[in-house]
Coordinates of C-alpha atoms in Angstrom, one line a residue:
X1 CA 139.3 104.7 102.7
X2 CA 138.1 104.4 99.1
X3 CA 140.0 105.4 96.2
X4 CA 139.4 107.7 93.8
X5 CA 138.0 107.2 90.1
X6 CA 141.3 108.5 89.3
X7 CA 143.7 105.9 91.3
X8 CA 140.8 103.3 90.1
X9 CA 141.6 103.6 86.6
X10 CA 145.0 104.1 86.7
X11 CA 145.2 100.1 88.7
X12 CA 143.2 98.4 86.4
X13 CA 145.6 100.1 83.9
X14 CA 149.1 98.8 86.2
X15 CA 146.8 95.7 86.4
X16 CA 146.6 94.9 82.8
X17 CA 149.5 96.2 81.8
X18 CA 151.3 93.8 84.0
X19 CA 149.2 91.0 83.1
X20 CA 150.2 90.9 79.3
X21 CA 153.2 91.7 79.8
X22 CA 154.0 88.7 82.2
X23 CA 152.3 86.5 79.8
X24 CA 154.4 87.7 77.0
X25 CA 157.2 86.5 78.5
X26 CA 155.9 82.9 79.5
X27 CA 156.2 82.4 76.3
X28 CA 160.0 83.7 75.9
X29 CA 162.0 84.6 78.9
X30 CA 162.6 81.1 79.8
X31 CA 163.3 79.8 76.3
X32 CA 165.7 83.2 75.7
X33 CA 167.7 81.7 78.7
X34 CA 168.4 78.1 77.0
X35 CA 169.1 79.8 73.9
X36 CA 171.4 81.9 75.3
X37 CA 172.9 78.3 77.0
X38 CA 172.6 75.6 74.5
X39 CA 172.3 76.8 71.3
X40 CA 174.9 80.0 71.6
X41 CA 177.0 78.4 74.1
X42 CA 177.2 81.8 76.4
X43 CA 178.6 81.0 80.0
X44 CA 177.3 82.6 83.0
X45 CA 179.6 85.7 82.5
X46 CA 178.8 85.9 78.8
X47 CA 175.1 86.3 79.5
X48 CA 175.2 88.4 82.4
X49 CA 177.9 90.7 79.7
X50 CA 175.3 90.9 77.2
X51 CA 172.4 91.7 80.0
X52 CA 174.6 94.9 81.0
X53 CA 174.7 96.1 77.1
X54 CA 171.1 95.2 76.2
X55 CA 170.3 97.7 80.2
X56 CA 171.7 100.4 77.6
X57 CA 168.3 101.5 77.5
X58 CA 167.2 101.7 81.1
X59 CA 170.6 103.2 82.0
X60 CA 168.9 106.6 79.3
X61 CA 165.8 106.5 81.4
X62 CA 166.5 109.8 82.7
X63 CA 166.6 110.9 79.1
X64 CA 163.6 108.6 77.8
X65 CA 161.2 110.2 80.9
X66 CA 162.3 113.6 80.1
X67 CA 161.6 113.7 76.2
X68 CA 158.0 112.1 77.1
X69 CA 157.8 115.0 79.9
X70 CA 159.2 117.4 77.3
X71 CA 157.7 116.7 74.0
X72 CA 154.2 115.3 72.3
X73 CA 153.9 112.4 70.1
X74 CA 151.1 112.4 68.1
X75 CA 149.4 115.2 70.6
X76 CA 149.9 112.6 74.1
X77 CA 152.9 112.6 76.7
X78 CA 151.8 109.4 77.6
X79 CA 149.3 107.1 75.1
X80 CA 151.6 107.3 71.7
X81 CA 154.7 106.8 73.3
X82 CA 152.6 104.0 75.4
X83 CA 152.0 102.5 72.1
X84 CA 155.1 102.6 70.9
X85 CA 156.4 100.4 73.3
X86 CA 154.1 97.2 72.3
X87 CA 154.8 98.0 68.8
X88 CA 158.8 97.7 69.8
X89 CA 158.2 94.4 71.9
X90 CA 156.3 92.6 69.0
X91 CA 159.0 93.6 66.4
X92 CA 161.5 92.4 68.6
X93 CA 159.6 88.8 69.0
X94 CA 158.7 88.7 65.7
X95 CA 163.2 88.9 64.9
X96 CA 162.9 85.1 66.7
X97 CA 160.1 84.3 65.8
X98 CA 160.7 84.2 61.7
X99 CA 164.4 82.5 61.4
X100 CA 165.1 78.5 61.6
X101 CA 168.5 79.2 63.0
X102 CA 170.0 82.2 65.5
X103 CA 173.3 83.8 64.7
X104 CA 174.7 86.2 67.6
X105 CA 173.9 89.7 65.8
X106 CA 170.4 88.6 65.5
X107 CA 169.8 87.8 69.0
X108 CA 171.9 90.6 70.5
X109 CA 169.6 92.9 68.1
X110 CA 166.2 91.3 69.0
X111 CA 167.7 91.9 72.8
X112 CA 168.3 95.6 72.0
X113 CA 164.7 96.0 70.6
X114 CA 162.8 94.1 73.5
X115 CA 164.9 96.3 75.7
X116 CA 163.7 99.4 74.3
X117 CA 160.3 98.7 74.3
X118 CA 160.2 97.0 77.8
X119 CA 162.1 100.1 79.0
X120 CA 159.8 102.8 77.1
X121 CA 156.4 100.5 78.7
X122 CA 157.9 100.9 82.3
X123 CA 159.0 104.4 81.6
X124 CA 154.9 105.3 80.7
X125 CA 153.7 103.1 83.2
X126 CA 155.8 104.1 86.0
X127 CA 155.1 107.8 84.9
X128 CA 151.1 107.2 85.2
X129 CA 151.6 105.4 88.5
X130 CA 154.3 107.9 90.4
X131 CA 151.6 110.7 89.1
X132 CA 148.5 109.6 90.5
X133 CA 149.8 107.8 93.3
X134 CA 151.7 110.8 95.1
X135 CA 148.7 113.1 94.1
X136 CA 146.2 110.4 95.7
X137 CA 148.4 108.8 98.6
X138 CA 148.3 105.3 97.4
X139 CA 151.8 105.0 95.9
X140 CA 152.3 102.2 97.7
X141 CA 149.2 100.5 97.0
X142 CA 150.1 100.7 93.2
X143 CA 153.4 99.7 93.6
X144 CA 152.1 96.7 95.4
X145 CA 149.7 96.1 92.3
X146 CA 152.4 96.8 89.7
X147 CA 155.4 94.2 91.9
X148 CA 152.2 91.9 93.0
X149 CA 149.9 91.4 89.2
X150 CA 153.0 88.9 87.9
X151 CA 153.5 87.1 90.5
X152 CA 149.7 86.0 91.3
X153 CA 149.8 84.9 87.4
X154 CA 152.6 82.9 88.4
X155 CA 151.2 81.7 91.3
X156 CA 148.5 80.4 89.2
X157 CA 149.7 79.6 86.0
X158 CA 152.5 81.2 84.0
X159 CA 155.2 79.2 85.8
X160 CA 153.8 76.1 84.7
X161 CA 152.7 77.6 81.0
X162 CA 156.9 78.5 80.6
X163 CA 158.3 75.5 82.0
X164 CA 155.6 73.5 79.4
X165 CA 155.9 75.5 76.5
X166 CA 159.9 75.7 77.0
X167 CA 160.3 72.1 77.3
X168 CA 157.8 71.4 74.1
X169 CA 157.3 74.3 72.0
X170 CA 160.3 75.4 69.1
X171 CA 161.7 78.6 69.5
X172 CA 159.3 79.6 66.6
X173 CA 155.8 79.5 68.1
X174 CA 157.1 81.1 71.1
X175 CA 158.7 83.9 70.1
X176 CA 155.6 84.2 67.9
X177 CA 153.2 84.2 70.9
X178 CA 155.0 86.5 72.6
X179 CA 154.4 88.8 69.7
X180 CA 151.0 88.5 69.7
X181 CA 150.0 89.4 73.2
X182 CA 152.4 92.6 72.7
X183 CA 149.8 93.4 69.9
X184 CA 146.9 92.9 71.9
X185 CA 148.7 95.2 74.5
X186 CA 147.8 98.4 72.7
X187 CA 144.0 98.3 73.2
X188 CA 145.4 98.8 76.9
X189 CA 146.2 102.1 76.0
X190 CA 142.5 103.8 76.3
X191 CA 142.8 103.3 79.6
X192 CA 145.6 106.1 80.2
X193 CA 143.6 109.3 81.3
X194 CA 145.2 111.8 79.2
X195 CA 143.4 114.5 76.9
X196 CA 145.7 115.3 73.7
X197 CA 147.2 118.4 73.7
X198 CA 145.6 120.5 71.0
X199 CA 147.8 123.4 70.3
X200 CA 149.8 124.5 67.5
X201 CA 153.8 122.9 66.5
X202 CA 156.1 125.0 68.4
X203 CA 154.0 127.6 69.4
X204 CA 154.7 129.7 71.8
X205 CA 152.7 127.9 74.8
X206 CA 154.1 124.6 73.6
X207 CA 157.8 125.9 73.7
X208 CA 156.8 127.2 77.1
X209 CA 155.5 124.2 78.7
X210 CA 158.6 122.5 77.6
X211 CA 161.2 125.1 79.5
X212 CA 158.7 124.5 82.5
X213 CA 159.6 120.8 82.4
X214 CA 163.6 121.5 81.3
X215 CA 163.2 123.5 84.6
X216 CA 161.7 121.5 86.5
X217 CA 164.2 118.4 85.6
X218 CA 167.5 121.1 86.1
X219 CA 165.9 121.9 89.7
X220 CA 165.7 118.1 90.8
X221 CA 169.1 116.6 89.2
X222 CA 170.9 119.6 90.9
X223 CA 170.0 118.9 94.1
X224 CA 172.9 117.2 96.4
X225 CA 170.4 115.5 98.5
X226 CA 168.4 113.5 95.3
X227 CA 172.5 112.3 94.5
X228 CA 173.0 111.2 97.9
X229 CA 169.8 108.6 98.1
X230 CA 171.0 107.3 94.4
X231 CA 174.5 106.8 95.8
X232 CA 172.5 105.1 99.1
X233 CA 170.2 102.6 96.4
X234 CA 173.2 102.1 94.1
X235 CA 175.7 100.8 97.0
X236 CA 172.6 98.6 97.8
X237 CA 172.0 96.9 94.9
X238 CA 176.0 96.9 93.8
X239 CA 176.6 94.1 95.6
X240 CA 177.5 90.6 93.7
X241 CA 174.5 88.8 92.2
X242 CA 173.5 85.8 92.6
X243 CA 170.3 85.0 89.9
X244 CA 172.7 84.0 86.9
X245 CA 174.7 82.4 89.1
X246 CA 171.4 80.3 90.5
X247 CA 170.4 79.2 87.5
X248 CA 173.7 77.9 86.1
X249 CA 174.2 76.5 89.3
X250 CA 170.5 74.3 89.2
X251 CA 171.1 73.2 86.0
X252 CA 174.7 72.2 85.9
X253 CA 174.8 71.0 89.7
X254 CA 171.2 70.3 90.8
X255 CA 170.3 69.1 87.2
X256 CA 166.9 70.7 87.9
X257 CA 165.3 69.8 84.3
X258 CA 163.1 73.0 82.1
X259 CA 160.0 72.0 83.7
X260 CA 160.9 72.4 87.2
X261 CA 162.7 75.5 86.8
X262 CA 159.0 76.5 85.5
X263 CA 157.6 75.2 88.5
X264 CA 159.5 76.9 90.7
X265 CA 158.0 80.0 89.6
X266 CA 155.0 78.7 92.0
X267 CA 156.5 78.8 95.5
X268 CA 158.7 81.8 94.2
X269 CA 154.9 83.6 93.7
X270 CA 153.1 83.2 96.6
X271 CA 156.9 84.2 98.9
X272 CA 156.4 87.4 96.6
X273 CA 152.2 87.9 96.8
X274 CA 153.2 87.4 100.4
X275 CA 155.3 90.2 100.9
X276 CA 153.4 92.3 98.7
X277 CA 150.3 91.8 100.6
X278 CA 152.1 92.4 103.9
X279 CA 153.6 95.6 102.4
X280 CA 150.6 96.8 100.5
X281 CA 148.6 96.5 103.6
X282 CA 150.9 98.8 105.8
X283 CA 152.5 101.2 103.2
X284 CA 149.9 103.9 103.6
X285 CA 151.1 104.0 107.4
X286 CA 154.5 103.5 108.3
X287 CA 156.7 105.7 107.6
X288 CA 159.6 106.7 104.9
X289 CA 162.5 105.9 108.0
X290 CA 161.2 102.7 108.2
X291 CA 161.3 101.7 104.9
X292 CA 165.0 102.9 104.3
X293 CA 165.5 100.0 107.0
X294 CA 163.3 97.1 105.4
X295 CA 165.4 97.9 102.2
X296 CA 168.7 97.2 103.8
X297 CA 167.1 94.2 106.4
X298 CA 166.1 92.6 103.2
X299 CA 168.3 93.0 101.2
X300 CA 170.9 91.0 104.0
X301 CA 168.3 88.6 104.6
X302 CA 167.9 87.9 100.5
X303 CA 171.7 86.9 100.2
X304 CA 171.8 83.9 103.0
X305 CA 168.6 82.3 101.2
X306 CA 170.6 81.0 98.6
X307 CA 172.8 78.6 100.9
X308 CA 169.8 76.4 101.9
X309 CA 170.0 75.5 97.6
X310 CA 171.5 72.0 98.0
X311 CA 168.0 70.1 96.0
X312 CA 165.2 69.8 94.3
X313 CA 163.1 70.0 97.8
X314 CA 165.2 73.0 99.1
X315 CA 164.4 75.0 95.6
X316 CA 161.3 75.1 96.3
X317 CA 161.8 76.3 99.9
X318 CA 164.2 79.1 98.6
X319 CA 162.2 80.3 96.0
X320 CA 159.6 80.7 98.5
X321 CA 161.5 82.7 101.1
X322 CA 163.7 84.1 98.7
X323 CA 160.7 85.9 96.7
X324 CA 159.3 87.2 100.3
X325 CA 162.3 88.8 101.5
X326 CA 163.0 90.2 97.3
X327 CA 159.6 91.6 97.3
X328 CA 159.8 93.4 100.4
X329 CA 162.9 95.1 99.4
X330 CA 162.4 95.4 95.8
X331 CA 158.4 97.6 96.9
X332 CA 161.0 99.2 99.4
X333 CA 163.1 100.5 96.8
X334 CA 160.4 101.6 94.9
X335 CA 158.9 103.8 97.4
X336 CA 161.4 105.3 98.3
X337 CA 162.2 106.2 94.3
X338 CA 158.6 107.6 93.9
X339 CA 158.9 109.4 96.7
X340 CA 161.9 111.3 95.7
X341 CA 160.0 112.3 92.5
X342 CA 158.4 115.7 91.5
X343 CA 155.5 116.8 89.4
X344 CA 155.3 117.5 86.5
X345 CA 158.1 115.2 85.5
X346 CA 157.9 112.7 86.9
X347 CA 158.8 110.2 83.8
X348 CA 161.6 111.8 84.0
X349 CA 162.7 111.9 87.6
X350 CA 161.4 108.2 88.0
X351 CA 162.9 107.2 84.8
X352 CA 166.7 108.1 86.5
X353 CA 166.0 106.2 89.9
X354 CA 164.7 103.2 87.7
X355 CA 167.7 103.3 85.8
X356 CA 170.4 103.5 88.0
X357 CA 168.1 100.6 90.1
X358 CA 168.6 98.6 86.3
X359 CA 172.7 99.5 86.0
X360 CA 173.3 98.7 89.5
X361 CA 171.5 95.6 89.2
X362 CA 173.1 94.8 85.6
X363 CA 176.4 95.2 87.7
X364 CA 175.7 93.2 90.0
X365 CA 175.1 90.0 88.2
X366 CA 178.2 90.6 85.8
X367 CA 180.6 90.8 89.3
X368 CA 178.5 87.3 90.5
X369 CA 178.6 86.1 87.5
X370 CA 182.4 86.6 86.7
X371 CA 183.1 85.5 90.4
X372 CA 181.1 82.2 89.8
X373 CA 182.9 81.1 86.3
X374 CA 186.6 82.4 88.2
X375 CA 186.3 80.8 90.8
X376 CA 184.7 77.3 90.3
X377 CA 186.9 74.4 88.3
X378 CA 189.4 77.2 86.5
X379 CA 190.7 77.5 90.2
X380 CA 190.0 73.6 91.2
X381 CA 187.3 74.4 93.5
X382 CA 183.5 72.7 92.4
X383 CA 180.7 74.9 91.3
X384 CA 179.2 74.7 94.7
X385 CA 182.1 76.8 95.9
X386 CA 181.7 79.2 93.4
X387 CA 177.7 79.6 94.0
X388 CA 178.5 80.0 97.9
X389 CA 181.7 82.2 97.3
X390 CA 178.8 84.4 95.2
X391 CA 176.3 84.1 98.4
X392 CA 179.3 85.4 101.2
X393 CA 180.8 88.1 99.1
X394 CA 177.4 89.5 98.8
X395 CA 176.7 89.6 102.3
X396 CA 180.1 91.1 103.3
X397 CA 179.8 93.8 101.0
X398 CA 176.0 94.6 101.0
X399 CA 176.9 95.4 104.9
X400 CA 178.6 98.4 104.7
X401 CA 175.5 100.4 103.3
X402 CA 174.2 100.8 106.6
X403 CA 176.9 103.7 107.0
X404 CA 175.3 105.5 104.5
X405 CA 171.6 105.7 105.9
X406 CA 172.3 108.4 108.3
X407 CA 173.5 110.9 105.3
X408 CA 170.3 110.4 103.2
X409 CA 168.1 113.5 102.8
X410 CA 165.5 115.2 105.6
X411 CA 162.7 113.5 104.1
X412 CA 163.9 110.0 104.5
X413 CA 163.8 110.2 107.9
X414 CA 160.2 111.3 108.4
X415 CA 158.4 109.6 111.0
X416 CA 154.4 110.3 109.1
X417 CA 153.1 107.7 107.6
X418 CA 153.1 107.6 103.5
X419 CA 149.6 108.7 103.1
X420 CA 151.0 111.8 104.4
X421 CA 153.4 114.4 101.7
X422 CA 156.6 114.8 103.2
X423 CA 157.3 118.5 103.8
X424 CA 159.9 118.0 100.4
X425 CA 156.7 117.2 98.1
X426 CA 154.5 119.6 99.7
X427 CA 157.2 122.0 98.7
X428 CA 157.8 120.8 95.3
X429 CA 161.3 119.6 96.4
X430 CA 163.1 116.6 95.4

């Protein structure tokens, strides 16, 4: 089946999109993470602390999707605020990239910034995808381009570009690089097929098509059944995390130097282009029942990965596996938030299942986190001890979530396949 111009455009937009904004951060994710370690001296718990105030912003995505549902900026739903976003990015690299020397409020406010305008890019993004993918059937295609565009650029070269540039390049030139390609991100935004909406300032059609989308959002978040599959994808992804925890634990324990922490960004790529392929392949015909499963599945599967961790050797063999099972249940989770969205709002309705995805997740790694610095030498156990504690506590309690699957809405347990409405969409429901 081929696509449509319509879903055409709107993945070489995801495509793009994606692209810059993976190779933004080769040039400062990694080097954010030592800067947070050696030159502010944060501990595992510290960082994972500041990653739950700086998710401030994605926990308001309800609120950010429905004011770019609700209102215009500069006549576009979409494109200005689209904008917006690279321009928040580049000022936000551009904070690091000026200074010799970091104090805390500077960093914790270049944090806020990039969080802002990473969250508002997502929001638009997300927004374009949910909208032509439910109206063409290939959500899951474009959430296999969106997960799946990163990870082939790491597969390639990104992980080896941020280990090199982390291990050689000053904090300077690659904060500075990084605000470069946020620039160059805006010509992206003539891709977004939106017309401007030409009518007058509060007129009376304008102040109508707002109430239409404050109705529309009232109708969804109302609904008992939309709170239920939250509650289901929070309990999921509440569990203890183990990613701060793994890379404190390969530095400090494996002594896994910058460069192969870069590297490992390879195997971890093709484990996700490898799941995403799988998935992207079926999506369009299993059904919703069955993906509510591969979430959970995975998600058990993901927390015994990170026991095989004992070398340099084994890294590469868990960021392999690890990255197929993550990227099975991460598109998992995904689909089954688009799928709970309505039109027209769905920046809005997306916006809160991404956000409570980002605060459970923020949550998570604070509680593995905190139970990795408790529980290793303070309590005369080693810091392997305290990285498998992590690993067993998120099994145990990731379990229970099974309980919850037969409670979730009607449409979850569908048996057509997703090229298909459910009977909820059809209907306008959430």
């Amino acid at each position: 089946m081929r696509d449509s111009p319509v879903a055409t455009r709107a993945a070489w937009f995801i495509t793009l999109s994606v692209a810059l904004y993976v190779v933004a951060g080769a040039f400062s994710d990694e080097k954010l993470s030592f800067l947070y370690k050696n030159e502010l001296h944060y501990s595992a718990s510290e960082v994972s602390t500041l990653g739950l105030l700086v998710g401030i912003p994605a926990y308001l995505r309800l609120f950010v999707g429905a004011g770019v549902d609700i209102f215009t900026l500069f006549g576009y739903h979409r494109r200005s605020y689209y904008m917006l976003s690279w321009l928040l990015s580049a000022i936000s690299m551009a904070m690091l990239a000026l200074p010799a020397t970091y104090s805390p409020p500077l960093v914790i406010a270049s944090a806020f910034v990039s969080a802002a305008g990473g969250n508002l890019f997502y929001v638009i993004m997300d927004a374009v995808m949910v909208h032509v993918g439910n109206e063409t059937g290939t959500i899951g295609r474009l959430q296999s381009i969106q997960q799946g565009v990163g990870f082939v650029l790491g597969l390639t070269f990104i992980g080896p570009l941020s280990g090199y540039v982390t291990q050689h390049w000053p904090n300077q030139l690659c904060f500075g690089a990084s605000a470069l390609c946020a620039i160059l991100g805006i010509a992206i935004t003539n891709l977004i097929d939106e017309r401007r909406v030409v009518v007058r300032t509060n007129s009376a059609e304008e102040i109508a098509s707002r109430w239409r989308a404050v109705a529309a959002i009232r109708g969804a978040v109302s609904s008992p059944t939309l709170w239920i599959l939250i509650g289901y994808i929070f309990f999921l992804i509440f569990t203890p995390g183990s990613a701060t925890a793994q890379f404190y634990y390969s530095v400090d324990v494996l002594h896994l130097s910058k460069q192969t922490i870069g590297n490992l960004r390879i195997p971890s790529s093709i484990g996700v282009v490898a799941g995403i392929v799988v998935f992207g392949a079926v999506s369009r015909w299993i059904a919703v029942w069955w993906i509510i499963w591969i979430a959970f599945i995975t998600d058990c599967l993901a927390c015994t990965v990170g026991f095989w961790l004992v070398d340099v050797p084994t890294a590469y063999i868990v960021s392999l596996v690890g990255g197929f099972f993550g990227s099975l249940y991460n598109l998992s989770l995904l689909t089954i938030a688009a799928r709970a969205c309505r039109p027209p709002v769905e920046a809005a309705m997306y916006g809160l299942m991404i956000g409570v995805i980002i605060l459970a997740g923020a949550v998570s790694e604070r509680l593995g986190s905190a139970i990795y610095d408790a529980l290793g030498p303070p309590h005369h156990h080693t810091l392997t001890y305290a990285f498998h504690a992590v690993l067993w506590i998120g099994l145990i309690t990731t379990l229970p979530a099974v309980l919850l699957i037969p409670f979730l809405p009607s449409w979850t347990r569908s048996r057509d396949p997703l090229q298909r409405p459910t009977e909820a969409q059809a209907a306008n429901k959430p």
